[in-house]
PDB file of C-alpha atoms and ligand atoms in Angstrom:
ATOM      1  CA  UNK A 285      92.475 106.346 102.230  1.00 91.00           C
ATOM      2  CA  UNK A 286      96.125 107.286 102.612  1.00 96.00           C
ATOM      3  CA  UNK A 287      98.180 109.093  99.994  1.00 98.00           C
ATOM      4  CA  UNK A 288     101.917 109.782  99.914  1.00 98.00           C
ATOM      5  CA  UNK A 289     103.747 112.492  97.979  1.00 98.00           C
ATOM      6  CA  UNK A 290     107.177 111.288  96.938  1.00 98.00           C
ATOM      7  CA  UNK A 291     109.854 113.303  95.161  1.00 98.00           C
ATOM      8  CA  UNK A 292     113.098 115.232  95.383  1.00 97.00           C
ATOM      9  CA  UNK A 293     113.345 118.316  97.580  1.00 97.00           C
ATOM     10  CA  UNK A 294     111.591 121.076  95.645  1.00 96.00           C
ATOM     11  CA  UNK A 295     109.756 118.723  93.282  1.00 97.00           C
ATOM     12  CA  UNK A 296     106.449 120.282  94.318  1.00 97.00           C
ATOM     13  CA  UNK A 297     105.252 117.754  96.919  1.00 97.00           C
ATOM     14  CA  UNK A 298     103.988 120.394  99.337  1.00 96.00           C
ATOM     15  CA  UNK A 299     102.340 122.471  96.619  1.00 96.00           C
ATOM     16  CA  UNK A 300     100.484 119.476  95.199  1.00 97.00           C
ATOM     17  CA  UNK A 301      99.662 118.010  98.623  1.00 97.00           C
ATOM     18  CA  UNK A 302      97.935 121.289  99.484  1.00 95.00           C
ATOM     19  CA  UNK A 303      95.817 121.090  96.284  1.00 96.00           C
ATOM     20  CA  UNK A 304      94.943 117.448  96.903  1.00 97.00           C
ATOM     21  CA  UNK A 305      94.013 118.183 100.508  1.00 96.00           C
ATOM     22  CA  UNK A 306      91.483 120.784  99.303  1.00 95.00           C
ATOM     23  CA  UNK A 307      90.122 118.463  96.610  1.00 95.00           C
ATOM     24  CA  UNK A 308      89.725 115.386  98.836  1.00 95.00           C
ATOM     25  CA  UNK A 309      89.048 117.139 102.173  1.00 96.00           C
ATOM     26  CA  UNK A 310      91.697 115.161 104.026  1.00 97.00           C
ATOM     27  CA  UNK A 311      94.586 116.551 106.098  1.00 97.00           C
ATOM     28  CA  UNK A 312      97.983 117.428 104.603  1.00 96.00           C
ATOM     29  CA  UNK A 313     100.718 116.169 106.901  1.00 97.00           C
ATOM     30  CA  UNK A 314     104.215 117.505 106.254  1.00 97.00           C
ATOM     31  CA  UNK A 315     106.946 116.179 108.551  1.00 97.00           C
ATOM     32  CA  UNK A 316     109.151 119.127 107.502  1.00 95.00           C
ATOM     33  CA  UNK A 317     106.422 121.585 108.610  1.00 93.00           C
ATOM     34  CA  UNK A 318     105.984 119.737 111.909  1.00 95.00           C
ATOM     35  CA  UNK A 319     109.735 119.889 112.586  1.00 96.00           C
ATOM     36  CA  UNK A 320     109.845 123.597 111.697  1.00 94.00           C
ATOM     37  CA  UNK A 321     107.006 124.206 114.151  1.00 93.00           C
ATOM     38  CA  UNK A 322     108.974 122.412 116.876  1.00 95.00           C
ATOM     39  CA  UNK A 323     112.059 124.499 116.039  1.00 95.00           C
ATOM     40  CA  UNK A 324     110.044 127.704 116.297  1.00 93.00           C
ATOM     41  CA  UNK A 325     108.647 126.619 119.653  1.00 95.00           C
ATOM     42  CA  UNK A 326     112.131 125.492 120.770  1.00 97.00           C
ATOM     43  CA  UNK A 327     110.981 122.072 121.947  1.00 97.00           C
ATOM     44  CA  UNK A 328     113.489 119.272 122.676  1.00 97.00           C
ATOM     45  CA  UNK A 329     112.491 117.557 119.438  1.00 96.00           C
ATOM     46  CA  UNK A 330     112.971 120.843 117.572  1.00 97.00           C
ATOM     47  CA  UNK A 331     116.456 121.298 118.981  1.00 97.00           C
ATOM     48  CA  UNK A 332     117.458 117.769 117.970  1.00 97.00           C
ATOM     49  CA  UNK A 333     115.899 117.997 114.490  1.00 97.00           C
ATOM     50  CA  UNK A 334     117.500 121.369 113.724  1.00 97.00           C
ATOM     51  CA  UNK A 335     121.023 119.946 113.922  1.00 97.00           C
ATOM     52  CA  UNK A 336     120.252 117.600 111.049  1.00 97.00           C
ATOM     53  CA  UNK A 337     117.997 119.874 109.018  1.00 97.00           C
ATOM     54  CA  UNK A 338     120.506 122.735 108.885  1.00 96.00           C
ATOM     55  CA  UNK A 339     123.050 120.362 107.356  1.00 96.00           C
ATOM     56  CA  UNK A 340     120.611 118.979 104.793  1.00 96.00           C
ATOM     57  CA  UNK A 341     120.662 115.573 106.487  1.00 98.00           C
ATOM     58  CA  UNK A 342     117.709 113.407 107.465  1.00 98.00           C
ATOM     59  CA  UNK A 343     116.474 113.466 111.038  1.00 98.00           C
ATOM     60  CA  UNK A 344     116.991 109.957 112.555  1.00 98.00           C
ATOM     61  CA  UNK A 345     114.245 107.460 111.689  1.00 98.00           C
ATOM     62  CA  UNK A 346     113.107 106.824 115.317  1.00 96.00           C
ATOM     63  CA  UNK A 347     112.276 110.492 115.880  1.00 96.00           C
ATOM     64  CA  UNK A 348     110.253 110.797 112.684  1.00 97.00           C
ATOM     65  CA  UNK A 349     108.441 107.485 113.078  1.00 97.00           C
ATOM     66  CA  UNK A 350     107.262 108.300 116.632  1.00 95.00           C
ATOM     67  CA  UNK A 351     106.021 111.658 115.471  1.00 95.00           C
ATOM     68  CA  UNK A 352     104.067 110.286 112.519  1.00 97.00           C
ATOM     69  CA  UNK A 353     102.599 107.461 114.620  1.00 96.00           C
ATOM     70  CA  UNK A 354     101.039 110.025 116.975  1.00 95.00           C
ATOM     71  CA  UNK A 355      99.826 112.197 114.129  1.00 96.00           C
ATOM     72  CA  UNK A 356      98.138 109.395 112.158  1.00 97.00           C
ATOM     73  CA  UNK A 357      96.335 108.156 115.270  1.00 95.00           C
ATOM     74  CA  UNK A 358      94.477 111.466 115.539  1.00 96.00           C
ATOM     75  CA  UNK A 359      90.782 111.648 114.761  1.00 96.00           C
ATOM     76  CA  UNK A 360      91.075 113.764 111.572  1.00 96.00           C
ATOM     77  CA  UNK A 361      93.099 111.024 109.808  1.00 96.00           C
ATOM     78  CA  UNK A 362      90.349 108.396 110.044  1.00 93.00           C
ATOM     79  CA  UNK A 363      88.990 109.224 106.575  1.00 91.00           C
ATOM     80  CA  UNK A 364      92.441 109.565 105.058  1.00 95.00           C
ATOM     81  CA  UNK A 365      95.500 111.783 104.860  1.00 98.00           C
ATOM     82  CA  UNK A 366      98.226 112.999 102.533  1.00 98.00           C
ATOM     83  CA  UNK A 367     101.772 112.461 103.716  1.00 98.00           C
ATOM     84  CA  UNK A 368     104.312 114.949 102.372  1.00 98.00           C
ATOM     85  CA  UNK A 369     107.977 114.274 103.102  1.00 97.00           C
ATOM     86  CA  UNK A 370     107.352 110.959 104.855  1.00 98.00           C
ATOM     87  CA  UNK A 371     108.501 108.233 104.391  1.00 98.00           C
ATOM     88  CA  UNK A 372     112.017 109.167 103.276  1.00 98.00           C
ATOM     89  CA  UNK A 373     113.808 105.863 103.958  1.00 98.00           C
ATOM     90  CA  UNK A 374     112.941 102.178 103.577  1.00 98.00           C
ATOM     91  CA  UNK A 375     112.958 101.841 107.392  1.00 98.00           C
ATOM     92  CA  UNK A 376     110.314 104.599 107.598  1.00 98.00           C
ATOM     93  CA  UNK A 377     108.230 102.973 104.841  1.00 98.00           C
ATOM     94  CA  UNK A 378     108.229  99.646 106.675  1.00 98.00           C
ATOM     95  CA  UNK A 379     107.288 101.347 109.937  1.00 98.00           C
ATOM     96  CA  UNK A 380     104.444 103.146 108.144  1.00 98.00           C
ATOM     97  CA  UNK A 381     103.094  99.844 106.795  1.00 97.00           C
ATOM     98  CA  UNK A 382     102.905  98.561 110.368  1.00 97.00           C
ATOM     99  CA  UNK A 383     101.246 101.694 111.743  1.00 96.00           C
ATOM    100  CA  UNK A 384      98.610 101.704 109.001  1.00 96.00           C
ATOM    101  CA  UNK A 385      97.885  98.034 109.538  1.00 96.00           C
ATOM    102  CA  UNK A 386      97.273  98.729 113.226  1.00 95.00           C
ATOM    103  CA  UNK A 387      95.026 101.681 112.413  1.00 94.00           C
ATOM    104  CA  UNK A 388      93.328  99.720 109.631  1.00 94.00           C
ATOM    105  CA  UNK A 389      93.788 102.511 107.057  1.00 94.00           C
ATOM    106  CA  UNK A 390      94.810 101.337 103.561  1.00 94.00           C
ATOM    107  CA  UNK A 391      97.455 103.123 101.503  1.00 97.00           C
ATOM    108  CA  UNK A 392      95.774 104.082  98.250  1.00 96.00           C
ATOM    109  CA  UNK A 393      98.377 105.720  96.011  1.00 98.00           C
ATOM    110  CA  UNK A 394     101.953 106.971  96.216  1.00 98.00           C
ATOM    111  CA  UNK A 395     102.341 109.976  93.930  1.00 98.00           C
ATOM    112  CA  UNK A 396     105.884 110.324  92.618  1.00 98.00           C
ATOM    113  CA  UNK A 397     106.465 113.894  91.430  1.00 98.00           C
ATOM    114  CA  UNK A 398     109.311 113.661  88.940  1.00 98.00           C
ATOM    115  CA  UNK A 399     111.626 116.643  88.354  1.00 97.00           C
ATOM    116  CA  UNK A 400     115.237 116.392  87.107  1.00 95.00           C
ATOM    117  CA  UNK A 401     118.019 117.638  89.426  1.00 94.00           C
ATOM    118  CA  UNK A 402     118.995 120.553  87.199  1.00 92.00           C
ATOM    119  CA  UNK A 403     115.576 122.170  87.676  1.00 94.00           C
ATOM    120  CA  UNK A 404     115.620 121.739  91.441  1.00 93.00           C
ATOM    121  CA  UNK A 405     118.241 124.407  92.162  1.00 90.00           C
ATOM    122  CA  UNK A 406     116.253 127.251  90.532  1.00 89.00           C
ATOM    123  CA  UNK A 407     113.083 126.052  92.212  1.00 92.00           C
ATOM    124  CA  UNK A 408     114.714 126.137  95.616  1.00 93.00           C
ATOM    125  CA  UNK A 409     116.414 129.489  95.097  1.00 91.00           C
ATOM    126  CA  UNK A 410     113.037 131.119  94.428  1.00 94.00           C
ATOM    127  CA  UNK A 411     111.050 129.317  97.113  1.00 95.00           C
ATOM    128  CA  UNK A 412     109.465 131.504  99.775  1.00 96.00           C
ATOM    129  CA  UNK A 413     107.391 130.043 102.581  1.00 95.00           C
ATOM    130  CA  UNK A 414     104.939 131.201 105.219  1.00 93.00           C
ATOM    131  CA  UNK A 415     106.044 130.165 108.697  1.00 86.00           C
ATOM    132  CA  UNK A 416     102.552 130.695 109.971  1.00 88.00           C
ATOM    133  CA  UNK A 417     100.359 128.488 107.731  1.00 87.00           C
ATOM    134  CA  UNK A 418     102.859 126.497 105.659  1.00 85.00           C
ATOM    135  CA  UNK A 419     101.919 128.271 102.404  1.00 90.00           C
ATOM    136  CA  UNK A 420     104.577 127.851  99.706  1.00 93.00           C
ATOM    137  CA  UNK A 421     105.334 130.237  96.855  1.00 95.00           C
ATOM    138  CA  UNK A 422     107.933 130.807  94.163  1.00 95.00           C
ATOM    139  CA  UNK A 423     109.080 134.313  93.301  1.00 94.00           C
ATOM    140  CA  UNK A 424     108.767 133.603  89.596  1.00 94.00           C
ATOM    141  CA  UNK A 425     106.676 130.464  89.050  1.00 93.00           C
ATOM    142  CA  UNK A 426     104.062 130.843  91.776  1.00 93.00           C
ATOM    143  CA  UNK A 427     104.209 134.376  93.207  1.00 96.00           C
ATOM    144  CA  UNK A 428     101.916 135.585  96.000  1.00 97.00           C
ATOM    145  CA  UNK A 429      99.364 138.263  95.064  1.00 97.00           C
ATOM    146  CA  UNK A 430     101.234 140.817  97.174  1.00 97.00           C
ATOM    147  CA  UNK A 431     105.038 140.601  97.159  1.00 96.00           C
ATOM    148  CA  UNK A 432     106.455 139.023 100.319  1.00 96.00           C
ATOM    149  CA  UNK A 433     103.012 138.417 101.890  1.00 97.00           C
ATOM    150  CA  UNK A 434     101.137 135.113 102.269  1.00 97.00           C
ATOM    151  CA  UNK A 435      97.853 135.034 100.286  1.00 97.00           C
ATOM    152  CA  UNK A 436      96.174 132.830 102.880  1.00 94.00           C
ATOM    153  CA  UNK A 437      97.061 134.480 106.191  1.00 96.00           C
ATOM    154  CA  UNK A 438      98.833 137.796 105.324  1.00 97.00           C
ATOM    155  CA  UNK A 439     102.012 136.840 107.253  1.00 96.00           C
ATOM    156  CA  UNK A 440     105.457 137.759 105.899  1.00 97.00           C
ATOM    157  CA  UNK A 441     107.130 135.193 103.665  1.00 97.00           C
ATOM    158  CA  UNK A 442     110.652 133.973 104.424  1.00 95.00           C
ATOM    159  CA  UNK A 443     113.385 131.968 102.717  1.00 94.00           C
ATOM    160  CA  UNK A 444     114.207 128.673 104.408  1.00 92.00           C
ATOM    161  CA  UNK A 445     117.745 128.427 105.745  1.00 90.00           C
ATOM    162  CA  UNK A 446     118.211 124.997 104.153  1.00 93.00           C
ATOM    163  CA  UNK A 447     117.261 126.338 100.697  1.00 94.00           C
ATOM    164  CA  UNK A 448     120.710 127.836 100.045  1.00 91.00           C
ATOM    165  CA  UNK A 449     122.393 126.170  97.101  1.00 90.00           C
ATOM    166  CA  UNK A 450     125.058 124.282  99.045  1.00 90.00           C
ATOM    167  CA  UNK A 451     122.525 122.663 101.385  1.00 94.00           C
ATOM    168  CA  UNK A 452     120.200 121.899  98.478  1.00 95.00           C
ATOM    169  CA  UNK A 453     123.022 119.945  96.772  1.00 95.00           C
ATOM    170  CA  UNK A 454     123.451 117.909  99.958  1.00 96.00           C
ATOM    171  CA  UNK A 455     119.699 117.289 100.229  1.00 96.00           C
ATOM    172  CA  UNK A 456     119.597 116.124  96.607  1.00 96.00           C
ATOM    173  CA  UNK A 457     122.382 113.654  97.317  1.00 97.00           C
ATOM    174  CA  UNK A 458     120.521 112.403 100.412  1.00 98.00           C
ATOM    175  CA  UNK A 459     117.385 112.038  98.274  1.00 98.00           C
ATOM    176  CA  UNK A 460     119.211 109.905  95.690  1.00 98.00           C
ATOM    177  CA  UNK A 461     120.908 107.725  98.318  1.00 98.00           C
ATOM    178  CA  UNK A 462     118.129 107.211 100.849  1.00 98.00           C
ATOM    179  CA  UNK A 463     114.727 108.168  99.438  1.00 98.00           C
ATOM    180  CA  UNK A 464     114.806 107.137  95.770  1.00 98.00           C
ATOM    181  CA  UNK A 465     114.735 103.389  96.632  1.00 98.00           C
ATOM    182  CA  UNK A 466     111.137 103.998  97.781  1.00 98.00           C
ATOM    183  CA  UNK A 467     110.080 104.320  94.131  1.00 98.00           C
ATOM    184  CA  UNK A 468     110.831 100.623  93.607  1.00 98.00           C
ATOM    185  CA  UNK A 469     109.373  99.742  97.024  1.00 98.00           C
ATOM    186  CA  UNK A 470     105.958 101.157  96.045  1.00 98.00           C
ATOM    187  CA  UNK A 471     106.210  99.977  92.420  1.00 98.00           C
ATOM    188  CA  UNK A 472     106.467  96.463  93.808  1.00 98.00           C
ATOM    189  CA  UNK A 473     103.302  97.098  95.828  1.00 97.00           C
ATOM    190  CA  UNK A 474     101.637  98.343  92.603  1.00 97.00           C
ATOM    191  CA  UNK A 475     100.483 101.642  94.095  1.00 97.00           C
ATOM    192  CA  UNK A 476     102.961 104.038  92.461  1.00 98.00           C
ATOM    193  CA  UNK A 477     101.701 106.846  90.228  1.00 98.00           C
ATOM    194  CA  UNK A 478     104.355 108.986  88.533  1.00 98.00           C
ATOM    195  CA  UNK A 479     103.482 112.523  87.396  1.00 98.00           C
ATOM    196  CA  UNK A 480     105.625 114.917  85.364  1.00 98.00           C
ATOM    197  CA  UNK A 481     106.488 117.635  87.869  1.00 98.00           C
ATOM    198  CA  UNK A 482     108.117 119.948  85.314  1.00 97.00           C
ATOM    199  CA  UNK A 483     104.753 121.222  84.040  1.00 97.00           C
ATOM    200  CA  UNK A 484     103.049 124.274  85.568  1.00 96.00           C
ATOM    201  CA  UNK A 485     101.580 123.962  89.062  1.00 96.00           C
ATOM    202  CA  UNK A 486      98.024 123.894  87.660  1.00 97.00           C
ATOM    203  CA  UNK A 487      98.839 121.302  84.986  1.00 98.00           C
ATOM    204  CA  UNK A 488     100.511 118.981  87.484  1.00 98.00           C
ATOM    205  CA  UNK A 489      97.469 119.251  89.773  1.00 98.00           C
ATOM    206  CA  UNK A 490      95.074 118.533  86.905  1.00 98.00           C
ATOM    207  CA  UNK A 491      97.088 115.544  85.629  1.00 98.00           C
ATOM    208  CA  UNK A 492      97.438 114.118  89.120  1.00 98.00           C
ATOM    209  CA  UNK A 493      93.745 114.399  90.010  1.00 97.00           C
ATOM    210  CA  UNK A 494      92.702 112.923  86.644  1.00 96.00           C
ATOM    211  CA  UNK A 495      95.061 109.978  87.076  1.00 96.00           C
ATOM    212  CA  UNK A 496      93.856 109.414  90.652  1.00 95.00           C
ATOM    213  CA  UNK A 497      90.270 109.392  89.420  1.00 88.00           C
ATOM    214  CA  UNK A 498      91.116 106.704  86.879  1.00 81.00           C
ATOM    215  CA  UNK A 499      92.742 104.525  89.517  1.00 68.00           C
ATOM    216  CA  UNK A 500      89.764 104.847  91.924  1.00 55.00           C
TER     217      UNK A 500
HETATM  218  P1  LIG B 288     111.720 119.311 101.124  1.00 93.16           P
HETATM  219  O1  LIG B 288     111.146 120.610 100.711  1.00 93.16           O
HETATM  220  O2  LIG B 288     113.128 119.112 100.758  1.00 93.16           O
HETATM  221  O3  LIG B 288     110.914 118.162 100.708  1.00 93.16           O
HETATM  222  P2  LIG B 288     110.923 119.107 103.929  1.00 93.16           P
HETATM  223  O4  LIG B 288     110.306 120.359 104.402  1.00 93.16           O
HETATM  224  O5  LIG B 288     110.057 117.956 103.642  1.00 93.16           O
HETATM  225  O6  LIG B 288     111.851 119.440 102.700  1.00 93.16           O
HETATM  226  O7  LIG B 288     112.029 118.643 104.981  1.00 93.16           O
HETATM  227  C1  LIG B 288     113.016 119.505 105.465  1.00 93.16           C
HETATM  228  C2  LIG B 288     114.006 118.727 106.323  1.00 93.16           C
HETATM  229  O8  LIG B 288     113.309 118.138 107.438  1.00 93.16           O
HETATM  230  C3  LIG B 288     114.693 117.571 105.625  1.00 93.16           C
HETATM  231  O9  LIG B 288     115.836 117.973 104.897  1.00 93.16           O
HETATM  232  C4  LIG B 288     115.045 116.677 106.827  1.00 93.16           C
HETATM  233  O10 LIG B 288     116.178 117.179 107.512  1.00 93.16           O
HETATM  234  C5  LIG B 288     113.852 116.858 107.740  1.00 93.16           C
HETATM  235  N1  LIG B 288     112.801 115.833 107.465  1.00 93.16           N
HETATM  236  C6  LIG B 288     111.542 116.045 107.022  1.00 93.16           C
HETATM  237  N2  LIG B 288     110.883 114.881 106.883  1.00 93.16           N
HETATM  238  C7  LIG B 288     111.754 113.897 107.243  1.00 93.16           C
HETATM  239  C8  LIG B 288     111.687 112.481 107.294  1.00 93.16           C
HETATM  240  N3  LIG B 288     110.578 111.806 106.925  1.00 93.16           N
HETATM  241  N4  LIG B 288     112.792 111.807 107.709  1.00 93.16           N
HETATM  242  C9  LIG B 288     113.906 112.444 108.088  1.00 93.16           C
HETATM  243  N5  LIG B 288     114.042 113.772 108.048  1.00 93.16           N
HETATM  244  C10 LIG B 288     112.978 114.511 107.635  1.00 93.16           C
HETATM  245  P1  LIG B 289     108.637 120.182  97.961  1.00 93.16           P
HETATM  246  O1  LIG B 289     107.543 120.144  98.981  1.00 93.16           O
HETATM  247  O2  LIG B 289     108.680 118.965  97.105  1.00 93.16           O
HETATM  248  O3  LIG B 289     109.964 120.513  98.560  1.00 93.16           O
HETATM  249  P2  LIG B 289     107.411 122.696  97.072  1.00 93.16           P
HETATM  250  O4  LIG B 289     105.983 122.372  96.862  1.00 93.16           O
HETATM  251  O5  LIG B 289     107.780 123.455  98.280  1.00 93.16           O
HETATM  252  O6  LIG B 289     108.295 121.363  96.946  1.00 93.16           O
HETATM  253  O7  LIG B 289     107.949 123.472  95.766  1.00 93.16           O
HETATM  254  C1  LIG B 289     109.301 123.938  95.678  1.00 93.16           C
HETATM  255  C2  LIG B 289     109.318 125.311  94.981  1.00 93.16           C
HETATM  256  O8  LIG B 289     108.949 125.172  93.607  1.00 93.16           O
HETATM  257  C3  LIG B 289     108.344 126.324  95.582  1.00 93.16           C
HETATM  258  O9  LIG B 289     108.897 127.592  95.467  1.00 93.16           O
HETATM  259  C4  LIG B 289     107.093 126.167  94.695  1.00 93.16           C
HETATM  260  O10 LIG B 289     106.313 127.368  94.641  1.00 93.16           O
HETATM  261  C5  LIG B 289     107.720 125.868  93.329  1.00 93.16           C
HETATM  262  N1  LIG B 289     106.914 124.967  92.500  1.00 93.16           N
HETATM  263  C6  LIG B 289     106.114 123.948  92.912  1.00 93.16           C
HETATM  264  N2  LIG B 289     105.553 123.312  91.859  1.00 93.16           N
HETATM  265  C7  LIG B 289     106.028 123.945  90.756  1.00 93.16           C
HETATM  266  C8  LIG B 289     105.811 123.765  89.333  1.00 93.16           C
HETATM  267  N3  LIG B 289     105.009 122.795  88.865  1.00 93.16           N
HETATM  268  N4  LIG B 289     106.448 124.608  88.498  1.00 93.16           N
HETATM  269  C9  LIG B 289     107.272 125.595  88.968  1.00 93.16           C
HETATM  270  N5  LIG B 289     107.510 125.816  90.280  1.00 93.16           N
HETATM  271  C10 LIG B 289     106.892 124.999  91.168  1.00 93.16           C
HETATM  272 ZN1  LIG B 290     100.382 131.948 105.516  1.00 93.16          ZN
END
C-alpha cells in the first residue's frame, strides 16, 4: 500500500513519515533527502537540483518524476511506501498515478498535515537536521537528547540553507501556488485524510495512526 504525506514546508511531513515507517515497516521516501544526498555527492542531478532548491523553487517535474520512478521500482517498495515531499504538482501526481498503475501498487491514503503559515516560520527557524540519516529535530519542540547531536547516528546536526526566513517565505508561496491544488485532487479520489499538524509530535502521530486504522 502506498501512502503520501502532503503539507506545507515544515508542516511535519518528514517527522510523521518517519513514525509511520516504523509503525508499518515500509520505506520512507523523501525526494528532498534524495536531492540533498545528490548535492553532497556532487552528482549532475545534485548540481541541477541545487540551483532550484537554494532559491526555494521546485526542481523541474521531469527530474523528480524520473527519480521517483526508479525508486518505486525497487524491491523494498513492493509491500508499500511512504512518499514525503512528492508529488508537489498536479503533473507529478498524474505521473505517479501512471507509475503505480504499471507497478500494480494501490495508493491507500494521502495524509494532509495541516499547519497555518504563521506557525511555519518558527518551525523552520528551529529545525535542525542530520545529513547522515535524515533525522529531523527542533531546538525547542523536538530537541535531540544531546544538543547538536543526532539521537540515531550521533552525527552533528546542521541547519538547512533553505530554512532561512526569506527562502521559507518563497517556499510557502510555491506551496500555495503549486502544491495546494493536490488537496482537491486527492479529495476527488476520496483518499484524503487531514490531520491537525499544530498538536505535539506525539499527538499528531497518535491521531494519524488511529485515523488510518479506521480507514483500513
Ligand atoms: P520541505 O521540508 O519544505 O518539505 P523538502 O526537503 O521536501 O522540503 O524539499 C526541499 C526542496 O527540494 C524543495 O524546496 C524543492 O526545491 C526540492 N524538492 C523536493 N521534492 C520535490 C518535488 N517533488 N518536486 C520538486 N522539487 C522538490
Ligand atoms: P516537513 O518535512 O513537512 O518539512 P519536518 O518534519 O521537517 O517538516 O518538521 C519541520 C520542523 O518542525 C522540524 O524542526 C520538526 O522537528 C518540527 N516539528 C515537526 N512536527 C512538529 C509538531 N507537531 N510540533 C512542533 N514542531 C514540530
Ligand atoms: Zn542521524
